[in-house]
JSON list of C-alpha atoms in Angstrom, two decimals:
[
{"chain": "A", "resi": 1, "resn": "UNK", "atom": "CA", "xyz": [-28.01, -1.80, -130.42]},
{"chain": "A", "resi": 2, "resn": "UNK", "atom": "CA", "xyz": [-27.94, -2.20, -126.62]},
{"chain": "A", "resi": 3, "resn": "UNK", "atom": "CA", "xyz": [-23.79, -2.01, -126.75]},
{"chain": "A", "resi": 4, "resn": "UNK", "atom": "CA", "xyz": [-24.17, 1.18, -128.58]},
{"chain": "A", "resi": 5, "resn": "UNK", "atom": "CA", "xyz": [-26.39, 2.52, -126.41]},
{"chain": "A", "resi": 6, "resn": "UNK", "atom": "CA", "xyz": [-24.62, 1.49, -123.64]},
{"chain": "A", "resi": 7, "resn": "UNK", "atom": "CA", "xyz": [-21.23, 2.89, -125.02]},
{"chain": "A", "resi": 8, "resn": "UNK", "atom": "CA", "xyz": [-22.41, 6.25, -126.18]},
{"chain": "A", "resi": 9, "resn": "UNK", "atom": "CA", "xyz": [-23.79, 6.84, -122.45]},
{"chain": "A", "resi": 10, "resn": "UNK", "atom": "CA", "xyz": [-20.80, 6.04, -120.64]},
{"chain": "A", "resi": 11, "resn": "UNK", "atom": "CA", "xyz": [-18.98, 8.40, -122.81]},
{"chain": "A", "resi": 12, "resn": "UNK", "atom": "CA", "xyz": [-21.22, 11.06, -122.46]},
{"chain": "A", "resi": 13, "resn": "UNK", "atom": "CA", "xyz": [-20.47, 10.85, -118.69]},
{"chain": "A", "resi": 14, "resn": "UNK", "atom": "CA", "xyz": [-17.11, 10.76, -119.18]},
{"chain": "A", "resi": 15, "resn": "UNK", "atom": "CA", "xyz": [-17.27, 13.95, -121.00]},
{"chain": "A", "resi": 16, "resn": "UNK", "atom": "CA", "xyz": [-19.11, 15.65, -118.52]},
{"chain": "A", "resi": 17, "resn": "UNK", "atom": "CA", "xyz": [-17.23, 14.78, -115.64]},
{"chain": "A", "resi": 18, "resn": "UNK", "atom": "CA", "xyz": [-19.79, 12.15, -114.54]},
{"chain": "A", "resi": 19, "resn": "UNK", "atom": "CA", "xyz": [-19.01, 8.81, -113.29]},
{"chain": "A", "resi": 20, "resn": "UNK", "atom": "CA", "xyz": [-15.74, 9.42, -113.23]},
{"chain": "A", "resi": 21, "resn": "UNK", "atom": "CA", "xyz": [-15.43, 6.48, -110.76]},
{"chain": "A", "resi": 22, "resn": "UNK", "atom": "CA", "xyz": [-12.46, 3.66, -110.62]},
{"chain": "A", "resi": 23, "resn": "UNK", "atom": "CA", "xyz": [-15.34, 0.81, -109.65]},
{"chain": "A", "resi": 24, "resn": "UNK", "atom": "CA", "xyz": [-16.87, -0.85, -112.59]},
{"chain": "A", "resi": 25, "resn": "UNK", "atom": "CA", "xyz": [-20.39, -2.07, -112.14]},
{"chain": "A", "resi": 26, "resn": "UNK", "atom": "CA", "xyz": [-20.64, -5.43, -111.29]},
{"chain": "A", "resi": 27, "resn": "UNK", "atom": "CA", "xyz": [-21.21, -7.72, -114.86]},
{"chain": "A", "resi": 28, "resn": "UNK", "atom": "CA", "xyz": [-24.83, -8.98, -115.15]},
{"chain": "A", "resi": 29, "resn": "UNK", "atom": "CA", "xyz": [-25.15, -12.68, -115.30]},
{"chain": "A", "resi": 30, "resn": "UNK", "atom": "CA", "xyz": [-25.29, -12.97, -118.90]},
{"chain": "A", "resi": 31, "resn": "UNK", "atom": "CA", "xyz": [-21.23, -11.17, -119.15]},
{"chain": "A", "resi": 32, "resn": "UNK", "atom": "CA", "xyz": [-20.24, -13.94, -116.78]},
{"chain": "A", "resi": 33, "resn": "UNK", "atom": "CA", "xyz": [-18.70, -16.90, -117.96]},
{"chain": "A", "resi": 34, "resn": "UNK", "atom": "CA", "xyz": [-20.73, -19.49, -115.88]},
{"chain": "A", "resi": 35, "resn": "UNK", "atom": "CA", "xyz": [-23.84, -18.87, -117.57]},
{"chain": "A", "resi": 36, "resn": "UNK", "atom": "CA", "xyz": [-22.32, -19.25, -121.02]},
{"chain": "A", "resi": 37, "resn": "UNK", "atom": "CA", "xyz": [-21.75, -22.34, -119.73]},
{"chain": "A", "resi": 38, "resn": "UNK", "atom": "CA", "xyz": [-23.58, -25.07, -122.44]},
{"chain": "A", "resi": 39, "resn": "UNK", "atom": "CA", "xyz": [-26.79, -26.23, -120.47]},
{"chain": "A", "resi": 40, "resn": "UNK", "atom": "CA", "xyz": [-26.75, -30.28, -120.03]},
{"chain": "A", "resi": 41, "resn": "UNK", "atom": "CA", "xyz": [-30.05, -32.21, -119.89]},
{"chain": "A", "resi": 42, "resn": "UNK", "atom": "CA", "xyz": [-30.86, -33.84, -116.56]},
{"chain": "A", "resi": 43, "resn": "UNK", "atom": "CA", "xyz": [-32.79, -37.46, -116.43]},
{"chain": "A", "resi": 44, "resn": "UNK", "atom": "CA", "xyz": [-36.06, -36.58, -114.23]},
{"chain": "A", "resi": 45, "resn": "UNK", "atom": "CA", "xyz": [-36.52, -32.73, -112.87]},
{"chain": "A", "resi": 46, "resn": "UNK", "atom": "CA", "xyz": [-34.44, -32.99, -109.70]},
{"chain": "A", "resi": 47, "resn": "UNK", "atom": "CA", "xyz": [-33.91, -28.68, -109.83]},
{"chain": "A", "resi": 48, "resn": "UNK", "atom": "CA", "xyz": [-37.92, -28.13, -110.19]},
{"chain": "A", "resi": 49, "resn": "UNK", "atom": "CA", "xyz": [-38.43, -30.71, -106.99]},
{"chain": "A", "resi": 50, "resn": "UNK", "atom": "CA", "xyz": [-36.73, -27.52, -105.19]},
{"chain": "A", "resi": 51, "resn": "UNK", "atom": "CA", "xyz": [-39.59, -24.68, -105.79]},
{"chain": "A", "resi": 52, "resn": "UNK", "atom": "CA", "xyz": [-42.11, -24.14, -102.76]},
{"chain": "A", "resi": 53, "resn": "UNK", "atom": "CA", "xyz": [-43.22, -21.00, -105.47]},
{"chain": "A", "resi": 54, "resn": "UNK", "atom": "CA", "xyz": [-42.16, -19.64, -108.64]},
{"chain": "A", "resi": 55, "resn": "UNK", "atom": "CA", "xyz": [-38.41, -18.93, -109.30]},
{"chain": "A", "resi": 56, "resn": "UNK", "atom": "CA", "xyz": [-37.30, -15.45, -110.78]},
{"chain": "A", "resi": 57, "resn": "UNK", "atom": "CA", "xyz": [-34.08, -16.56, -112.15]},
{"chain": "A", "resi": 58, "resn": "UNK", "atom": "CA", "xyz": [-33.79, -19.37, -114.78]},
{"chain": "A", "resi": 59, "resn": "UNK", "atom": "CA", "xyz": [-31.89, -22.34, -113.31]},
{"chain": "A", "resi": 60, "resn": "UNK", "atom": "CA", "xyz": [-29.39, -24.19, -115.92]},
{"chain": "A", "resi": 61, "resn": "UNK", "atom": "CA", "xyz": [-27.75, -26.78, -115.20]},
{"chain": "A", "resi": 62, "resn": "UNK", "atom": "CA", "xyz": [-24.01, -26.97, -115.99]},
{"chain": "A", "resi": 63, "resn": "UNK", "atom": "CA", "xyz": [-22.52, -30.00, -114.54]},
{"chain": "A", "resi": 64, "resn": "UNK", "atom": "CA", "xyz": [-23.57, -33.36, -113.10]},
{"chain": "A", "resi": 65, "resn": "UNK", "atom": "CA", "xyz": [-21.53, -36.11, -111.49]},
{"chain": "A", "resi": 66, "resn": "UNK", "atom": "CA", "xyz": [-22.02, -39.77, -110.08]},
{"chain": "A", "resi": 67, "resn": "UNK", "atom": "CA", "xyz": [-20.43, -40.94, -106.68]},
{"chain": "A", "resi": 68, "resn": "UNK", "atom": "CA", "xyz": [-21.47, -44.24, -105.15]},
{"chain": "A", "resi": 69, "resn": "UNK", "atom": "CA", "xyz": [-25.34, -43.91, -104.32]},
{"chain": "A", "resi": 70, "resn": "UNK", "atom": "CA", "xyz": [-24.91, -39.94, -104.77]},
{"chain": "A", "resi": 71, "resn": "UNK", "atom": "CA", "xyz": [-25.72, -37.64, -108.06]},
{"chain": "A", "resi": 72, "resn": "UNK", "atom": "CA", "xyz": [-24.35, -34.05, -107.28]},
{"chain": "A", "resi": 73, "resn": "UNK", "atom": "CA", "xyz": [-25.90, -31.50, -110.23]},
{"chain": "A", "resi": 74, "resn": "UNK", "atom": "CA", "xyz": [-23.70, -28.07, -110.45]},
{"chain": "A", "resi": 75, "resn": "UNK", "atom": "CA", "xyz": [-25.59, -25.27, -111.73]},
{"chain": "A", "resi": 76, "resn": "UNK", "atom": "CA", "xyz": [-26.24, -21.35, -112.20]},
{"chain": "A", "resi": 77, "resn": "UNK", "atom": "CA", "xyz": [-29.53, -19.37, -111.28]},
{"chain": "A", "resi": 78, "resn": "UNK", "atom": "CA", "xyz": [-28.92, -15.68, -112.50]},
{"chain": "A", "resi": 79, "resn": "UNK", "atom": "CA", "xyz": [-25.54, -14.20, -109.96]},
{"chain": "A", "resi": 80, "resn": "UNK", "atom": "CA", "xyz": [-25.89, -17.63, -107.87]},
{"chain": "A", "resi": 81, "resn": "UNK", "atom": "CA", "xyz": [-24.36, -21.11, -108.26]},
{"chain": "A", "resi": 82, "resn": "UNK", "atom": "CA", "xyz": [-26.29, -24.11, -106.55]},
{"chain": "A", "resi": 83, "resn": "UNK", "atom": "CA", "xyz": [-25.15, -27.38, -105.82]},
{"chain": "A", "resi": 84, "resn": "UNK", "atom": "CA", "xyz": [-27.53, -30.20, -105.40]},
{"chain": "A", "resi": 85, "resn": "UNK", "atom": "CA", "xyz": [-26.35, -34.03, -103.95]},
{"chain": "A", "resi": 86, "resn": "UNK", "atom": "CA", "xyz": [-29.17, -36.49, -103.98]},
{"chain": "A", "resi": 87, "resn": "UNK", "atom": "CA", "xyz": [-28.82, -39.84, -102.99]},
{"chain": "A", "resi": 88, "resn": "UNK", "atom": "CA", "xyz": [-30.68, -42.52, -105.15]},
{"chain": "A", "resi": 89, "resn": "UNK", "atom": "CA", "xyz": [-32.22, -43.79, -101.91]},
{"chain": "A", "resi": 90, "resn": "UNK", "atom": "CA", "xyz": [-32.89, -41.44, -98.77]},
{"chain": "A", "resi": 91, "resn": "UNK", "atom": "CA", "xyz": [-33.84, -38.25, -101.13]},
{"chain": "A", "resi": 92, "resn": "UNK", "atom": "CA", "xyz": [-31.56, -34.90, -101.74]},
{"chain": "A", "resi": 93, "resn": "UNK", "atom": "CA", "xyz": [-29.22, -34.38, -98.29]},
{"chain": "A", "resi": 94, "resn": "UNK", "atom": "CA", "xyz": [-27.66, -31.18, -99.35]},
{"chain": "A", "resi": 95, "resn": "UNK", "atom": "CA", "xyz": [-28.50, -28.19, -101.34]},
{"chain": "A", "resi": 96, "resn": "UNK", "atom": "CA", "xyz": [-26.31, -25.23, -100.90]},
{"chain": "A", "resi": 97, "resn": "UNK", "atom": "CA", "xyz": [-26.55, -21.73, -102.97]},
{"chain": "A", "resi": 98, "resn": "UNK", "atom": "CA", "xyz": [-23.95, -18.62, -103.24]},
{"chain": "A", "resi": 99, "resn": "UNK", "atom": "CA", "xyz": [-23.68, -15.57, -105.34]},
{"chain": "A", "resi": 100, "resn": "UNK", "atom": "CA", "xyz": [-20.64, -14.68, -107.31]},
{"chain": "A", "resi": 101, "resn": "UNK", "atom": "CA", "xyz": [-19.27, -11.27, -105.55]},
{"chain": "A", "resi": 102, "resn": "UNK", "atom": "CA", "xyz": [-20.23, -8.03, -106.51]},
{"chain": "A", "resi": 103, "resn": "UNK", "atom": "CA", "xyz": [-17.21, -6.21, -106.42]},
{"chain": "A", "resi": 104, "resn": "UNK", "atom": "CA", "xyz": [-13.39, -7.60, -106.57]},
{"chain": "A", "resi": 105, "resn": "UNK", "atom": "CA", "xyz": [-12.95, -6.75, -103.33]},
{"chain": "A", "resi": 106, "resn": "UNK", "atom": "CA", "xyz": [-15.02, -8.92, -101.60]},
{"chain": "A", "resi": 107, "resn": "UNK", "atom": "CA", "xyz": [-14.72, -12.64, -101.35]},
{"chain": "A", "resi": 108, "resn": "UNK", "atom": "CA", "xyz": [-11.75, -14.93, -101.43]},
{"chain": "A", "resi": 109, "resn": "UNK", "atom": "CA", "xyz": [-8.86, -14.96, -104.01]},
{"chain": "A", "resi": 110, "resn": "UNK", "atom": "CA", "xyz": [-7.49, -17.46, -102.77]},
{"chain": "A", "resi": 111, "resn": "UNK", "atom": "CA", "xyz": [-7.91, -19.13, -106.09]},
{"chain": "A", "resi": 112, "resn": "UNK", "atom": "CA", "xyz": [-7.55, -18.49, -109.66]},
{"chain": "A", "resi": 113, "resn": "UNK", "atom": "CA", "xyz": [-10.75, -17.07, -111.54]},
{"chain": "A", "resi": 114, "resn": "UNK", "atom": "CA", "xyz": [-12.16, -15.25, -108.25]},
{"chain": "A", "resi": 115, "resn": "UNK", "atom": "CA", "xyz": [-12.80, -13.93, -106.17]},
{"chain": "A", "resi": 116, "resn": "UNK", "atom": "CA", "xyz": [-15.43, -16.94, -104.61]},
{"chain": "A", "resi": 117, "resn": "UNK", "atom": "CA", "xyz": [-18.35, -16.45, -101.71]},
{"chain": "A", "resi": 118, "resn": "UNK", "atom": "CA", "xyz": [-18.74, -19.47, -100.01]},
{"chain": "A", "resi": 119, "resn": "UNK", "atom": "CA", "xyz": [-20.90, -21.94, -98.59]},
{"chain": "A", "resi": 120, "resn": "UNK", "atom": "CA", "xyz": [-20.79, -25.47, -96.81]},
{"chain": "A", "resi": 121, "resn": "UNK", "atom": "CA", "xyz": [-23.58, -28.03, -95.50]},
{"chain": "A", "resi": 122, "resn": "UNK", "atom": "CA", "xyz": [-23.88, -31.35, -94.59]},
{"chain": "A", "resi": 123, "resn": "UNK", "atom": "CA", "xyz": [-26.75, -33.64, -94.86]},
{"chain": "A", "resi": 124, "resn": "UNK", "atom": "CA", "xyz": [-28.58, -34.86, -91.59]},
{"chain": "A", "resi": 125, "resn": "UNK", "atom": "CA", "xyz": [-27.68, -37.76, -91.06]},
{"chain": "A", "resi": 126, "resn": "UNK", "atom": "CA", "xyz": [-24.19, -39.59, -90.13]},
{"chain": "A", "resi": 127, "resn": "UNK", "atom": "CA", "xyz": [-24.07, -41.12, -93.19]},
{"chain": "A", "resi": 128, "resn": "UNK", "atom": "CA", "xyz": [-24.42, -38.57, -95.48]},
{"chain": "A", "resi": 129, "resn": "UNK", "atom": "CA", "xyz": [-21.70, -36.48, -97.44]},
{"chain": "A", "resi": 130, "resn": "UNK", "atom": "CA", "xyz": [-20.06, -32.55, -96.59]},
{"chain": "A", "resi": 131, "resn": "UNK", "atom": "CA", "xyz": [-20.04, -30.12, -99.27]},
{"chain": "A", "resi": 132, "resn": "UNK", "atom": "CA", "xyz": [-18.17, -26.77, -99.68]},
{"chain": "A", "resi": 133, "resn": "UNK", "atom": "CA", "xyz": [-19.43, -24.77, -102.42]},
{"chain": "A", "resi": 134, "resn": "UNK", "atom": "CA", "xyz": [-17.10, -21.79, -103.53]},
{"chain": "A", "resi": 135, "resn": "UNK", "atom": "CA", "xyz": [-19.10, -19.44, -106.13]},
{"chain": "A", "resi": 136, "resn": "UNK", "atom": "CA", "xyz": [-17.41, -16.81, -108.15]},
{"chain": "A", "resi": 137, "resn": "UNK", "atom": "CA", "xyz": [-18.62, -15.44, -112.02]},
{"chain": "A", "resi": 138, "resn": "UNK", "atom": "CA", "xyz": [-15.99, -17.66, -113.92]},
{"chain": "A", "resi": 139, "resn": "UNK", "atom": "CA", "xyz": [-16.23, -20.63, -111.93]},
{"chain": "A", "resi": 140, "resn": "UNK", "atom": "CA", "xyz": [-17.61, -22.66, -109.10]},
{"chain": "A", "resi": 141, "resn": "UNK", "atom": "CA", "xyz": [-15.52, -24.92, -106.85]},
{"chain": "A", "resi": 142, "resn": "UNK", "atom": "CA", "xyz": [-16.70, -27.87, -104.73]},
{"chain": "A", "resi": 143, "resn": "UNK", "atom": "CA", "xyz": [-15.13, -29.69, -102.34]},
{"chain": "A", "resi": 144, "resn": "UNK", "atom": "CA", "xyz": [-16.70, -33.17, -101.66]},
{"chain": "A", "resi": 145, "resn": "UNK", "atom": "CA", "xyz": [-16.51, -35.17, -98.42]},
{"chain": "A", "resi": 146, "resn": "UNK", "atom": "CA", "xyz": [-17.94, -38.50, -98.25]},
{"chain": "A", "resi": 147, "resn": "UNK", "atom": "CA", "xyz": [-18.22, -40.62, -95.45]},
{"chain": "A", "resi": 148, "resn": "UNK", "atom": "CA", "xyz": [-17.46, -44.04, -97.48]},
{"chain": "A", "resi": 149, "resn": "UNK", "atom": "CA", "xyz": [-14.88, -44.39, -99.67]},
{"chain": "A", "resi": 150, "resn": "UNK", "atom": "CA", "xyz": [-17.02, -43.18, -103.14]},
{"chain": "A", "resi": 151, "resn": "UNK", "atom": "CA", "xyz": [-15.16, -42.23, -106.48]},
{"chain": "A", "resi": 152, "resn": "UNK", "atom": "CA", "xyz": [-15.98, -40.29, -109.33]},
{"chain": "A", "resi": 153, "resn": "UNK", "atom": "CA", "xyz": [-17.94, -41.64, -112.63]},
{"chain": "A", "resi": 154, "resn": "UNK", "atom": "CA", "xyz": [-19.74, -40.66, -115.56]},
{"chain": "A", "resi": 155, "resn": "UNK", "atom": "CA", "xyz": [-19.14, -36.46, -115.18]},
{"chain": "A", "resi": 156, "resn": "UNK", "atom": "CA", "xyz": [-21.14, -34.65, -117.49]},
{"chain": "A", "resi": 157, "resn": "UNK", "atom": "CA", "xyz": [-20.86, -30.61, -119.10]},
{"chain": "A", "resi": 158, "resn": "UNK", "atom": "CA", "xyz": [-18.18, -28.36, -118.30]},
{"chain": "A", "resi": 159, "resn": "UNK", "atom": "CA", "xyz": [-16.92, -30.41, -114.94]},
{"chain": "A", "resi": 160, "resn": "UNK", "atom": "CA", "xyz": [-13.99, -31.60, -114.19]},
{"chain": "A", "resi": 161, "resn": "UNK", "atom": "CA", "xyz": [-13.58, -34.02, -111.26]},
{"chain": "A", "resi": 162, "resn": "UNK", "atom": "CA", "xyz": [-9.62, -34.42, -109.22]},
{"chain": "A", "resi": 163, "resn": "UNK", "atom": "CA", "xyz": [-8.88, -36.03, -106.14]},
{"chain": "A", "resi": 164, "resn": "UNK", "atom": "CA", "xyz": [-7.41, -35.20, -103.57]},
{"chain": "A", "resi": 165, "resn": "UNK", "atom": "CA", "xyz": [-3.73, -36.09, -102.55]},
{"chain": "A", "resi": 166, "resn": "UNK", "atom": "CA", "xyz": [-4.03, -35.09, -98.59]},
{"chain": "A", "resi": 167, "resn": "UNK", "atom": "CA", "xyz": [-7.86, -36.64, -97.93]},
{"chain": "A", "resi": 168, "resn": "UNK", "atom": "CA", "xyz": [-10.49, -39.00, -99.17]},
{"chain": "A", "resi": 169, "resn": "UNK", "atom": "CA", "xyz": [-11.68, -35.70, -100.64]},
{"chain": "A", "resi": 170, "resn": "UNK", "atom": "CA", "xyz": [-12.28, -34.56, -104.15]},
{"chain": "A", "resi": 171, "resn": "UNK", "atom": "CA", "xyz": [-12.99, -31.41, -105.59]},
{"chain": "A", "resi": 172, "resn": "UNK", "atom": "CA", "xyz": [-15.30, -30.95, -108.14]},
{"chain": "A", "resi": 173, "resn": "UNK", "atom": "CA", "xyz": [-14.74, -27.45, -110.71]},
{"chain": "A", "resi": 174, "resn": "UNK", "atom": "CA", "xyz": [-16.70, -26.06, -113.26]},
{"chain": "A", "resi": 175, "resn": "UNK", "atom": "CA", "xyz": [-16.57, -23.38, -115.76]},
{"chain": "A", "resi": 176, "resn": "UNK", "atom": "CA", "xyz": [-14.82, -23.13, -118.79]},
{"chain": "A", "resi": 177, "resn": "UNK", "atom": "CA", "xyz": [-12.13, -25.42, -119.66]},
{"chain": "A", "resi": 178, "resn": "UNK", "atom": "CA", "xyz": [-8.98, -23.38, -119.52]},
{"chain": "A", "resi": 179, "resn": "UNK", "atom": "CA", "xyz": [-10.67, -21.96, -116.26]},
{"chain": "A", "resi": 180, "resn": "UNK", "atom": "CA", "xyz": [-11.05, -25.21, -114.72]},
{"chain": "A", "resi": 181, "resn": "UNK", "atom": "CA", "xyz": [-7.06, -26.10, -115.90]},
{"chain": "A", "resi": 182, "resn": "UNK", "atom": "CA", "xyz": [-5.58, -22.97, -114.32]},
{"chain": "A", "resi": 183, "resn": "UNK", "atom": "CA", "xyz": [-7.88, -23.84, -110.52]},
{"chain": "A", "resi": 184, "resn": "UNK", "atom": "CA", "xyz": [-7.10, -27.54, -110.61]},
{"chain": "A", "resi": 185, "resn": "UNK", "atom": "CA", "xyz": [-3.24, -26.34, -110.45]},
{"chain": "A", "resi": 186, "resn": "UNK", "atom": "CA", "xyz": [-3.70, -24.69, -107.60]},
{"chain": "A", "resi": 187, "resn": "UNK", "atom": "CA", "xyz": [-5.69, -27.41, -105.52]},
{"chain": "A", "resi": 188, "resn": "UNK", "atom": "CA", "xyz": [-3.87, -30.30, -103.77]},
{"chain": "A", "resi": 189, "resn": "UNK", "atom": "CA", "xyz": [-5.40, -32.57, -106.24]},
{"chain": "A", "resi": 190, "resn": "UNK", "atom": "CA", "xyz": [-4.36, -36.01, -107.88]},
{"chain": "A", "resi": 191, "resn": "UNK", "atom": "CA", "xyz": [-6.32, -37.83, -110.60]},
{"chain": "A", "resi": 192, "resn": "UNK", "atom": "CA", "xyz": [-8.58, -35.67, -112.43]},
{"chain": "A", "resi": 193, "resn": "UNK", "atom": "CA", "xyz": [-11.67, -37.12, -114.71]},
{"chain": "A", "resi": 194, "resn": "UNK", "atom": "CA", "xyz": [-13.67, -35.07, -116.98]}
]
């Protein structure tokens, strides 16, 4: 009903000489591929630990992975990605947040499935990992730093997990599966799990 709708409007301004524009709007979260991503279930509620108040968007969690004494947990809140990396003992060290681009035009395409805003933290203390999450409406891209030698295990939902071949690095994508094939080609990764 809604498509209809929606279809006999925008030709109705295209008969009248209205919105005769060459930008699109921007899809709404539920056109995007990364929310119909399959929710995973999460042991504990490490996402609601987050609110100080109540959250407008629904957050769903797409993608969770295990390195050393850190779980990282991937996932979408309405035109944002968020990446979470708690470590079993000292608490969660980084939490980062970007939203997909409006527009084509903005962001980087440096990658397939773009473009991506960006976003990087590290946690406070020496010890702790660097993150660098790239956000786009297809996909989300993560590179991981550690600062001890940590590999992947037990990746869960639509993740997939590839080392790097130039650092101690990986990079962590998600999205759909032939999305996640076509950006892994283009990284300087190695062994991929997930």
């Amino acid at each position: 009903m809604i498509i209809g709708i929606t279809l006999s409007l925008g030709c109705a301004a295209c008969t009248t000489g209205e919105g005769e524009s060459d930008t699109s709007p921007p899809p709404s979260p539920q056109d995007a591929p990364l929310q119909r991503l399959e929710e995973i279930t999460l042991e504990g509620d490490p996402l609601s630990d987050m609110d100080s108040g109540p959250t407008p968007e629904k957050r769903q969690p797409v993608g969770e992975i295990h390195m050393g004494s850190h779980r990282i947990i991937a996932y979408v809140e309405g035109r944002k990605c968020g990446l979470l990396v708690m470590n079993s003992a000292k608490g969660t060290p980084i939490s980062l947040k970007a939203e997909w681009p409006q527009n084509a035009d903005q962001g980087s395409s440096r990658l397939p499935a773009g473009p991506y805003r960006s976003s990087s933290a590290s946690g406070s203390s020496a010890s702790d990992p660097w993150a660098s999450l790239s956000c786009g409406k297809n996909a989300m891209v993560v590179e991981y730093a550690p600062k001890a030698s940590e590999r992947p295990s037990a990746p869960r939902g639509s993740v997939t997990v590839a080392n790097s071949q130039k650092s101690s690095n990986s990079f962590i994508v998600v999205g759909p599966k032939d999305v996640r094939a076509d950006i892994l080609s283009k990284l300087p990764a190695g062994s991929k799990s997930g």
